[in-house]
Amino acid sequence: MKYIIGILFVISSFTINAQIRSLGSGLGGVNRGINRLDTISNDEINVKLSGKTKFTDYKIISFKKDTSYVDTTLTIRKEYKFNFRRKDNFELLPFQNQGQTFNNLGYSFRSISQYPDIGFNAKQFNYMKIEDIDYYQVPTPTTIIMYRTGQEQGQVLDALFTFNLSKRLNLSFAYRGLRSLGQYRRSLSSSGNFRSTLSYRTRKDQYRIRAQVTTQDFVNQENGGLTTQALENYISEDPNFSNRSRLDVNLNDAESNFEGVRIYADQNFKLFSSKKDSTNTKNFTNLKVGHILHYENKEYRFGQSSLTTDFLGEASKASGGIDERVDYKLINNQGYLEFNSKYILGKFKVKANYTTVNYGYDTIYNGNILINRSRLNGDAVTLGADWNGRIKNFKVNASANLTPGSGYLAGNHFSGEAMYKKDSLFTVKGSLLLVSKAPRFNTQLFQSTYNDYNWDNNFKNIDTRNIGFSFNSKWGNASLDFTNIEDYVYFDSDNLPKQFDESITYLKVKVNKEFKFFRNFAFDNTLMYQNVSSGNAVFRVPEFVTRNTLYYTGEWFKGKPIKVQIGGTFNFFTKYKANAFNPVINEFTVQNDSEIGFPSLDLFFNARVKRTRIFFKIDNISSNFLPSRNFFSAPNYPYRDMSIRFGLVWNWFI
């Protein structure tokens, strides 16, 4: 991967000078005297470097083709997202070291993938999916850098570089690298997320393509949590173990590795443009034929230099190390026809997919346990349609996919949402999701040298139904989700996958409101209520989760060169029997022995100087004065102690 990155940046160094050829005139500095032929070399953006370029010219286009702009403001949302995932972690409980996994404080079922994945969900919180990759349109070369310190000798750096070779061709390259030692033994985290994108359209917009290539890897030392004696020393606050590296752990030589490579390309060709009737209104327009390629290859490995039978159970051999590997490959080809029409009030697409999947092992790791299969594979044809309609302020989006048959890919997927927006006052949205698909592959087939980690199952499809409502306004935000799950697959207290023969009913309500007072002060509050009326034996969440942030915002010094943000965030979730973490399968399992739930307080001082945002934070300062030492991310895995973090986000433009 290092060679790929090097080659791409060498190429970009030769091509970057093509972006700005001469100084133009007028708004945006575009030279209107250029003869605009349908070639890249004759369609340069000529930016006048005199401040004429506006921030709205630096566009970020999401996977769903929603457009936003490069944002250099300092808001409380930026504080919540300043972490190695670059996302708000409100519904997640992090482990002590950044780059490790998260326990769930809540679940979202508004978006579910169509096909079953490899699994090993605890390794995929930082795995960037197709919809996480953005595309760009910028008048000048743009760089965005995020840096943040880690735990005990560590840091994360996320650097993005994007540029337009012409108004119609954009390239971007980005890499997020993380390495952090952690406070406890054998808790080192190391990961890398490389992604590159291309977006291009011809001069008359007859042909379009957007593509992405990603390579990602996540390496973690696995310590299995604290031993029984170390757990007692931690809870009793024995001063001899204030240095957390002195506490014993269950695994001293285990390591897990998860890697993924993805190629995605969506291209279409416009067969004909608009046709108008006698009243000069459009009937059918922009008929396009398109093709989407999605290739995804994932691999999970677990290794040890010696067996640990006292913690993981009996093994198929008496001694020696292990290096176990399972891989997953998905190839999906989609052909589609898309058009706009006044009769359907928007855009309509019909599509057909041919998908192949292959999961499994290249060797047998355990001769003591009889497993008939080493691989699961299959192919399927999926038929579907998408509709995007709009009437003034009312929007409707719907998607339906049906995969007939009885294989691993068989099922159906329907999603729909309706949204009404009243200017800038409020937005109301309702959504519906109906999904039937096979469970993730590692619950169906798994092999290990350890005898207790071998299974071959034939589970039924999981049926998920979700109804959601959202209300966003200047007065506050609220959302409600009601989810029903049939034939839910989970890992039980013996670390074995099981299919729940009853129904799970899950209600989630979340509200957010920010109060501003005394001009420079604000109090931001988020409260989530959850209830599992049936299925609580296998599906568990805390009843209440809250985050409350009191902060001051002001501009300091003459000329207001710096904007500061000073405050504290209080987090709390009620006690519940949180899932336990298993390092061999990298999944969370049901447990019935202990409850976790605690408050924490973080303090922060943030500042913005021009386009640079600086973040300084004290994590979990409350651990120094709360009487109880009951901070856990999962049973046997303590939450982080007080730590000081700092970092910055730096935007570079010409």
XYZ file of C-alpha atoms in Angstrom:
654
model
C 0.000 0.000 0.000
C 2.957 2.360 0.656
C 4.013 2.025 -2.974
C 0.477 2.763 -4.216
C 0.309 5.940 -2.119
C 3.741 7.030 -3.322
C 2.866 6.541 -6.977
C -0.411 8.459 -6.628
C 1.233 11.461 -5.001
C 4.046 11.515 -7.571
C 1.421 11.605 -10.318
C -0.430 14.387 -8.515
C 2.769 16.451 -8.231
C 3.105 16.467 -12.027
C -0.549 17.258 -12.661
C -1.262 19.829 -9.982
C 0.178 22.685 -12.037
C -2.497 22.061 -14.651
C -5.197 23.313 -12.321
C -4.314 27.023 -12.419
C -2.974 28.128 -15.806
C -3.691 31.855 -15.949
C -5.423 34.601 -14.042
C -8.965 35.230 -15.141
C -11.411 37.990 -14.429
C -14.895 38.272 -13.049
C -16.599 36.297 -10.280
C -14.554 33.248 -9.374
C -11.800 34.323 -11.731
C -13.049 32.216 -14.659
C -11.479 33.178 -17.980
C -14.462 33.370 -20.285
C -12.307 33.776 -23.378
C -11.188 30.142 -23.435
C -12.470 28.032 -26.302
C -14.279 25.306 -24.354
C -13.725 22.138 -26.317
C -14.682 18.745 -24.936
C -11.188 18.068 -23.666
C -9.682 18.225 -20.244
C -6.685 20.343 -21.220
C -8.864 23.185 -22.569
C -11.200 23.394 -19.585
C -9.017 24.665 -16.759
C -10.353 26.586 -13.799
C -8.552 29.934 -13.855
C -8.795 31.316 -10.346
C -8.020 34.939 -9.653
C -5.958 34.832 -6.469
C -7.419 37.982 -4.955
C -10.031 36.675 -2.552
C -12.713 36.435 -5.229
C -13.127 32.718 -4.651
C -15.857 32.012 -2.105
C -16.071 29.232 0.468
C -19.145 27.902 -1.354
C -16.871 27.046 -4.296
C -15.229 24.319 -2.189
C -17.859 21.606 -2.455
C -18.143 18.242 -0.738
C -20.498 15.796 -2.476
C -21.698 12.842 -0.423
C -22.385 9.348 -1.700
C -26.085 10.274 -1.890
C -25.097 13.364 -3.924
C -25.959 15.869 -1.216
C -23.683 18.910 -1.422
C -22.043 20.721 1.479
C -18.970 22.938 1.778
C -15.570 22.830 3.404
C -16.409 24.156 6.851
C -13.832 25.982 8.971
C -16.213 27.185 11.688
C -15.893 26.250 15.352
C -19.094 24.723 16.762
C -19.983 22.301 19.522
C -20.643 19.635 16.843
C -16.967 19.896 15.857
C -16.028 19.163 19.453
C -18.198 16.022 19.470
C -16.635 14.783 16.227
C -13.013 15.427 17.146
C -11.978 11.786 17.505
C -10.256 9.173 15.363
C -13.540 8.170 13.642
C -14.451 11.812 12.834
C -18.021 10.998 13.923
C -20.201 11.720 16.932
C -19.829 8.807 19.385
C -22.899 9.585 21.484
C -24.359 6.057 21.179
C -21.000 4.317 21.637
C -18.910 3.556 24.720
C -15.199 3.581 23.814
C -12.592 1.253 25.248
C -9.648 2.828 27.067
C -7.330 3.208 24.068
C -8.285 5.055 20.906
C -8.307 2.680 17.968
C -9.833 -0.094 20.062
C -13.432 -1.126 19.749
C -16.675 0.295 21.214
C -19.541 -1.152 23.190
C -23.027 -0.120 22.074
C -25.156 2.225 24.156
C -27.739 2.356 21.363
C -28.455 0.908 17.931
C -29.591 2.359 14.624
C -31.633 0.326 12.142
C -32.524 3.056 9.653
C -29.864 1.848 7.239
C -28.918 -1.822 6.781
C -26.801 -3.277 3.998
C -28.522 -5.478 1.446
C -26.156 -8.468 1.639
C -24.622 -10.289 4.641
C -21.116 -9.197 5.629
C -18.114 -11.158 6.920
C -18.887 -10.182 10.527
C -16.277 -9.541 13.256
C -18.237 -6.382 14.027
C -15.957 -5.259 16.856
C -13.216 -4.656 14.265
C -15.354 -2.552 11.937
C -16.273 0.578 13.920
C -13.574 2.497 12.043
C -14.064 0.689 8.728
C -15.108 3.260 6.127
C -18.025 2.031 4.015
C -18.999 3.130 0.514
C -21.344 5.796 1.831
C -18.620 7.207 4.132
C -16.472 8.329 1.200
C -17.035 11.863 -0.095
C -16.278 13.402 -3.486
C -15.076 16.947 -4.080
C -15.259 19.942 -6.414
C -12.712 22.654 -5.604
C -11.392 25.661 -7.568
C -7.902 25.441 -6.020
C -5.884 22.621 -4.441
C -7.269 21.912 -0.977
C -5.742 20.124 1.987
C -7.443 19.238 5.274
C -5.312 17.819 8.091
C -6.504 16.490 11.442
C -4.048 15.566 14.200
C -4.827 14.250 17.670
C -2.684 12.770 20.413
C -3.348 9.246 21.639
C -2.996 7.251 24.830
C 0.548 6.657 26.090
C 2.770 7.252 23.071
C 0.321 7.583 20.246
C -1.437 9.832 17.793
C -3.805 9.874 14.850
C -3.265 11.855 11.661
C -5.916 12.220 8.950
C -4.772 14.079 5.821
C -6.880 14.827 2.742
C -5.610 16.352 -0.512
C -7.998 17.127 -3.367
C -7.703 19.130 -6.580
C -9.449 19.673 -9.897
C -7.501 19.086 -13.083
C -10.401 20.790 -14.799
C -13.837 21.995 -13.815
C -15.142 18.543 -14.669
C -12.402 16.282 -13.278
C -11.557 15.981 -9.583
C -9.128 13.687 -7.788
C -8.705 13.217 -4.061
C -6.290 11.230 -1.903
C -6.565 10.743 1.836
C -4.929 8.668 4.534
C -5.804 8.253 8.190
C -3.072 6.656 10.259
C -3.372 5.760 13.940
C -1.002 4.234 16.449
C -1.522 4.330 20.201
C 0.089 2.247 22.951
C -2.675 2.471 25.548
C -2.582 2.536 29.353
C -2.868 -1.207 29.935
C -0.720 -4.133 28.865
C -1.152 -5.498 25.375
C -3.616 -2.832 24.234
C -1.688 -1.291 21.330
C -3.802 -0.113 18.380
C -2.559 0.547 14.868
C -4.687 1.270 11.801
C -4.636 2.866 8.386
C -7.456 4.066 6.113
C -6.338 5.014 2.602
C -8.984 6.265 0.182
C -8.881 7.885 -3.227
C -11.696 9.183 -5.418
C -12.271 10.286 -8.977
C -15.237 12.183 -10.383
C -15.535 13.235 -14.008
C -18.185 14.407 -16.476
C -17.976 15.391 -20.126
C -18.602 18.970 -21.215
C -22.244 18.390 -22.171
C -22.764 16.077 -19.210
C -23.386 13.115 -21.518
C -21.068 10.799 -19.597
C -20.372 10.724 -15.856
C -18.250 8.555 -13.625
C -17.341 8.584 -9.985
C -15.087 5.986 -8.437
C -13.344 5.189 -5.182
C -10.513 2.884 -4.130
C -9.911 2.136 -0.448
C -7.441 -0.022 1.446
C -7.879 -0.345 5.199
C -6.153 -2.314 7.944
C -6.688 -2.528 11.713
C -4.244 -4.237 14.067
C -4.912 -4.662 17.790
C -3.101 -6.422 20.555
C -5.722 -8.451 22.443
C -5.272 -8.763 26.217
C -8.568 -10.477 27.090
C -9.252 -8.003 29.895
C -7.962 -8.013 33.462
C -7.406 -11.198 35.427
C -9.529 -11.850 38.532
C -6.808 -10.616 40.893
C -6.027 -7.574 38.749
C -9.727 -6.721 38.677
C -9.795 -6.684 42.478
C -6.711 -4.482 42.586
C -8.336 -2.045 40.147
C -11.685 -1.822 41.948
C -10.098 -1.463 45.390
C -7.846 1.346 44.065
C -4.685 -0.321 45.294
C -2.032 2.462 45.033
C 0.540 -0.084 43.878
C -1.392 -0.365 40.614
C -2.013 3.281 39.805
C 0.373 2.575 36.939
C -2.050 0.515 34.854
C 0.680 -1.410 33.066
C 1.303 -3.303 36.325
C -2.123 -4.969 36.177
C -2.103 -8.516 34.811
C -4.166 -9.400 31.748
C -5.518 -12.706 30.465
C -3.664 -12.760 27.130
C -0.034 -11.748 26.719
C 0.735 -12.605 23.090
C -2.520 -12.385 21.108
C -3.123 -10.108 18.148
C -6.009 -9.568 15.716
C -5.827 -8.065 12.255
C -8.626 -6.959 9.939
C -7.992 -5.776 6.372
C -10.231 -4.602 3.566
C -9.817 -3.552 -0.063
C -12.641 -1.984 -2.066
C -13.106 -0.803 -5.634
C -16.314 1.021 -6.470
C -17.231 2.728 -9.747
C -20.551 4.205 -10.887
C -20.718 5.368 -14.513
C -23.598 6.293 -16.791
C -24.163 7.520 -20.342
C -27.026 9.803 -21.342
C -28.825 8.284 -24.333
C -30.841 11.397 -25.122
C -31.664 14.717 -23.521
C -35.000 16.379 -22.957
C -37.986 16.048 -25.254
C -40.724 18.643 -25.007
C -44.341 18.474 -26.003
C -46.468 21.212 -27.649
C -46.868 22.991 -24.314
C -43.088 23.179 -23.968
C -43.048 20.954 -20.836
C -40.671 18.078 -20.348
C -42.083 14.554 -20.685
C -39.093 12.281 -20.447
C -35.588 13.610 -20.058
C -32.090 12.470 -19.302
C -32.546 8.784 -20.078
C -29.339 7.186 -18.862
C -27.886 3.707 -19.023
C -25.432 2.951 -16.239
C -23.230 0.383 -14.605
C -21.966 0.012 -11.030
C -19.058 -2.201 -10.031
C -18.555 -3.035 -6.374
C -15.632 -5.260 -5.401
C -14.911 -5.855 -1.716
C -12.311 -8.153 -0.177
C -11.999 -8.528 3.609
C -9.749 -10.689 5.752
C -9.649 -11.416 9.479
C -6.679 -12.976 11.271
C -6.087 -14.040 14.870
C -2.660 -15.086 16.050
C -0.745 -16.137 19.156
C 2.839 -17.213 19.702
C 1.672 -19.817 22.254
C -1.663 -21.336 23.296
C -3.606 -19.985 26.303
C -5.803 -22.930 27.224
C -6.489 -21.756 30.779
C -8.430 -18.770 29.405
C -9.677 -19.888 25.967
C -10.224 -23.587 26.696
C -8.805 -26.779 25.230
C -7.047 -26.774 21.879
C -6.522 -29.313 19.121
C -2.778 -29.331 19.770
C -0.681 -29.268 22.908
C 1.710 -26.414 22.119
C 2.937 -23.995 19.493
C 1.609 -20.795 18.021
C -1.410 -20.149 15.815
C -2.128 -17.859 12.883
C -5.738 -18.299 11.757
C -7.149 -16.570 8.701
C -10.597 -16.256 7.128
C -11.439 -14.215 4.029
C -14.508 -12.811 2.326
C -14.993 -11.583 -1.218
C -18.034 -9.874 -2.732
C -18.393 -8.830 -6.380
C -21.528 -6.989 -7.423
C -22.295 -5.763 -10.942
C -25.354 -3.594 -11.433
C -26.868 -2.387 -14.670
C -29.541 0.290 -14.604
C -31.755 2.632 -16.603
C -32.580 6.045 -15.134
C -34.795 8.890 -16.318
C -36.718 11.954 -15.169
C -40.382 12.524 -15.920
C -43.105 14.956 -14.921
C -45.463 11.990 -14.595
C -43.484 10.492 -11.722
C -42.567 13.885 -10.199
C -38.858 13.188 -10.235
C -36.321 10.508 -11.036
C -36.898 6.774 -11.532
C -34.352 3.978 -11.845
C -34.761 0.290 -12.668
C -31.808 -1.964 -11.934
C -30.548 -5.523 -12.002
C -27.628 -6.929 -9.983
C -25.531 -10.020 -10.407
C -23.684 -10.753 -7.160
C -21.185 -13.416 -6.120
C -19.869 -14.009 -2.612
C -17.174 -16.300 -1.241
C -16.322 -16.734 2.453
C -14.203 -19.280 4.240
C -10.897 -20.924 5.037
C -8.061 -22.336 2.954
C -7.107 -24.922 5.567
C -8.533 -26.892 8.503
C -7.411 -25.534 11.880
C -8.978 -28.115 14.173
C -9.089 -31.862 13.560
C -11.005 -32.593 16.775
C -14.227 -30.925 15.641
C -16.024 -32.271 12.581
C -17.020 -29.448 10.226
C -18.260 -30.474 6.803
C -17.601 -27.183 5.014
C -14.594 -24.907 4.780
C -16.238 -22.334 2.474
C -19.609 -20.696 1.895
C -20.201 -19.281 -1.572
C -23.007 -18.457 -3.923
C -24.349 -16.109 -6.547
C -27.683 -14.417 -7.112
C -29.628 -12.032 -9.339
C -31.351 -9.061 -7.704
C -34.059 -6.947 -9.329
C -35.038 -3.565 -8.020
C -36.091 0.033 -8.541
C -35.453 3.466 -6.987
C -37.693 6.522 -6.992
C -36.841 10.089 -5.985
C -39.821 12.427 -6.183
C -40.417 16.017 -5.203
C -43.384 18.384 -4.959
C -42.279 21.842 -3.814
C -41.038 21.333 -0.237
C -42.074 17.682 -0.060
C -39.579 14.914 -0.992
C -40.030 11.162 -1.275
C -37.258 8.578 -1.699
C -37.928 4.874 -2.087
C -35.846 1.827 -2.980
C -36.909 -1.791 -3.433
C -34.721 -4.859 -4.096
C -35.709 -8.509 -4.369
C -33.278 -11.438 -4.484
C -35.216 -14.669 -5.104
C -33.872 -18.104 -4.225
C -32.654 -19.860 -1.099
C -28.908 -19.129 -0.972
C -26.863 -16.868 1.280
C -27.782 -13.795 -0.758
C -31.535 -14.436 -0.960
C -33.827 -11.888 0.650
C -35.451 -8.525 0.137
C -34.683 -4.936 0.980
C -37.170 -2.051 0.974
C -36.529 1.452 2.274
C -38.545 4.629 1.980
C -38.556 8.093 3.450
C -40.756 11.159 3.136
C -39.505 14.602 4.125
C -41.143 18.000 4.376
C -39.041 21.118 4.817
C -40.542 24.479 5.738
C -37.905 26.997 4.679
C -35.333 27.177 7.484
C -37.912 26.767 10.243
C -38.229 22.992 10.527
C -37.862 19.662 8.740
C -40.055 16.621 9.351
C -39.052 13.196 8.096
C -40.544 9.731 8.295
C -38.782 6.530 7.242
C -39.571 2.855 6.781
C -37.173 -0.086 6.408
C -38.061 -3.716 5.706
C -35.126 -6.114 5.341
C -34.784 -9.888 5.161
C -31.258 -11.223 4.766
C -28.926 -13.966 6.007
C -26.889 -13.427 9.201
C -23.252 -12.377 8.936
C -20.988 -15.161 7.755
C -18.858 -15.631 10.869
C -21.993 -16.722 12.769
C -22.623 -19.436 10.184
C -19.109 -20.872 9.794
C -16.049 -20.457 12.014
C -12.900 -22.459 12.704
C -10.239 -22.208 15.384
C -7.496 -24.247 17.005
C -9.453 -23.776 20.237
C -12.171 -26.428 20.463
C -14.892 -24.096 21.751
C -14.680 -21.851 18.680
C -15.825 -24.123 15.878
C -19.304 -24.188 14.353
C -21.226 -24.763 11.139
C -24.796 -23.394 11.244
C -27.732 -23.066 8.868
C -29.597 -20.052 10.219
C -32.754 -18.566 8.769
C -32.864 -15.040 7.411
C -33.131 -12.211 9.927
C -36.231 -10.040 9.379
C -35.866 -6.415 10.463
C -38.602 -3.772 10.384
C -37.960 -0.172 11.411
C -40.233 2.868 11.501
C -38.542 6.194 12.190
C -39.567 9.820 12.629
C -37.372 12.917 12.890
C -38.087 16.561 13.629
C -35.346 19.176 13.253
C -35.905 22.863 13.903
C -34.424 25.949 15.494
C -36.395 25.044 18.612
C -34.785 21.621 18.986
C -34.383 18.202 17.425
C -36.145 14.929 18.143
C -36.255 11.429 16.693
C -38.197 8.248 17.350
C -37.415 4.739 16.133
C -39.500 1.630 16.573
C -37.783 -1.613 15.528
C -38.976 -5.201 15.365
C -36.519 -8.057 14.700
C -37.414 -11.689 14.025
C -34.882 -14.565 14.138
C -32.181 -12.323 15.591
C -28.693 -13.905 15.658
C -26.415 -13.167 18.625
C -23.496 -14.655 20.572
C -24.545 -16.229 23.875
C -22.652 -16.352 27.177
C -20.724 -19.407 25.936
C -19.450 -17.367 22.957
C -21.542 -19.427 20.518
C -23.826 -17.951 17.831
C -27.513 -18.605 18.442
C -30.743 -17.651 16.697
C -33.377 -16.127 18.958
C -36.741 -17.823 18.464
C -38.765 -14.920 19.817
C -39.371 -11.389 18.619
C -37.313 -8.354 19.659
C -39.161 -5.057 20.084
C -36.956 -2.008 20.509
C -37.985 1.627 21.068
C -35.529 4.519 20.924
C -36.375 8.194 21.507
C -33.736 10.909 21.285
C -34.089 14.652 21.834
C -31.591 17.497 21.555
C -31.923 21.114 22.565
C -29.395 23.887 22.993
C -30.138 26.848 25.264
C -28.231 30.104 24.775
C -27.997 32.744 27.474
C -25.855 35.700 28.558
C -24.914 36.172 24.889
C -21.752 34.034 25.014
C -22.935 30.980 26.940
C -24.788 27.878 25.755
C -26.072 24.651 27.283
C -26.367 21.771 24.794
C -28.385 18.737 25.903
C -28.966 15.332 24.308
C -31.129 12.704 26.008
C -31.891 9.214 24.746
C -34.529 6.891 26.167
C -34.622 3.210 25.190
C -36.909 0.329 25.952
C -36.746 -3.330 24.908
C -40.241 -4.625 25.642
C -39.486 -8.137 24.368
C -36.189 -9.890 23.731
C -34.302 -8.246 26.596
C -32.590 -11.559 27.333
C -30.397 -11.190 24.244
C -30.733 -7.526 23.224
C -29.676 -5.090 25.934
C -29.289 -1.331 26.113
C -29.272 1.218 28.953
C -32.611 2.866 29.620
C -31.224 6.424 29.648
C -28.164 7.973 28.010
C -27.470 11.675 28.389
C -24.870 14.220 27.312
C -24.917 17.780 28.675
C -22.410 20.423 27.622
C -22.082 23.862 29.199
C -19.710 26.092 27.272
C -18.603 29.639 26.575
C -17.877 31.033 23.099
C -16.149 34.336 22.505
C -13.809 36.274 20.254
C -10.681 37.557 21.949
C -8.156 40.373 21.453
C -8.215 43.428 19.270
C -9.504 42.743 15.805
C -10.984 39.431 17.019
C -8.227 37.204 15.569
C -9.142 34.223 17.724
C -12.421 32.545 18.607
C -12.445 30.368 21.724
C -14.740 27.681 23.069
C -14.403 26.682 26.725
C -16.606 24.234 28.562
C -17.328 20.848 30.036
C -19.330 17.806 28.922
C -21.166 15.541 31.358
C -21.942 12.017 30.125
C -24.061 9.416 31.896
C -25.817 6.133 31.137
C -27.890 4.007 33.498
C -26.662 0.596 34.588
C -27.309 -2.367 32.341
C -25.807 -5.781 31.636
C -23.562 -4.668 28.828
C -22.242 -7.206 26.366
C -18.841 -8.781 26.993
C -16.034 -8.606 24.447
C -14.463 -11.761 23.029
C -11.035 -11.208 21.401
C -10.947 -14.455 19.393
C -14.072 -13.784 17.334
C -13.976 -9.984 17.859
C -17.662 -9.889 18.684
C -19.682 -8.844 21.715
C -21.443 -11.613 23.619
C -24.335 -11.738 26.067
C -23.331 -11.964 29.750
C -25.396 -12.134 32.946
C -22.851 -11.547 35.714
C -22.198 -7.808 35.946
C -23.687 -4.399 35.249
C -21.954 -1.234 34.133
C -23.126 2.373 34.150
C -21.355 5.519 35.321
C -21.039 9.303 34.889
C -18.012 11.050 33.423
C -16.937 14.649 32.990
C -14.694 16.013 30.230
C -13.278 19.548 30.069
C -12.207 21.265 26.853
C -10.608 24.431 25.538
C -10.916 24.921 21.779
C -9.902 27.811 19.565
C -10.028 28.903 15.951
C -7.339 31.052 14.358
C -8.240 31.836 10.759
C -8.772 28.389 9.161
C -7.125 26.400 11.939
C -9.075 24.844 14.801
C -7.164 23.837 17.944
C -8.568 21.349 20.462
C -7.427 20.744 24.041
C -9.301 18.263 26.214
C -9.126 16.549 29.601
C -10.921 13.205 29.338
C -12.786 11.748 32.325
C -11.496 14.209 34.915
C -14.273 12.906 37.166
C -12.325 9.665 37.763
C -10.084 11.603 40.164
C -12.832 12.563 42.610
C -15.702 10.074 42.248
C -15.778 7.634 45.208
C -16.463 4.482 43.182
C -13.941 2.878 40.826
C -16.561 1.224 38.648
C -15.610 2.547 35.214
C -15.883 -0.223 32.632
C -16.380 -0.302 28.867
C -17.220 -4.021 29.080
C -16.821 -6.640 31.824
C -13.096 -6.945 32.723
C -12.209 -3.993 30.431
C -11.766 -0.760 32.448
C -12.678 2.579 30.915
C -9.887 5.143 30.493
C -8.514 7.104 33.425
C -8.086 10.848 33.294
C -5.980 11.805 30.288
C -5.049 14.980 28.453
C -5.501 15.186 24.679
C -4.817 17.916 22.188
C -4.905 18.305 18.441
C -5.910 20.481 15.522
C -7.750 20.615 12.228
C -5.946 22.636 9.555
C -7.485 23.734 6.250
C -5.194 24.871 3.440
C -6.395 26.723 0.363
C -4.650 28.871 -2.213
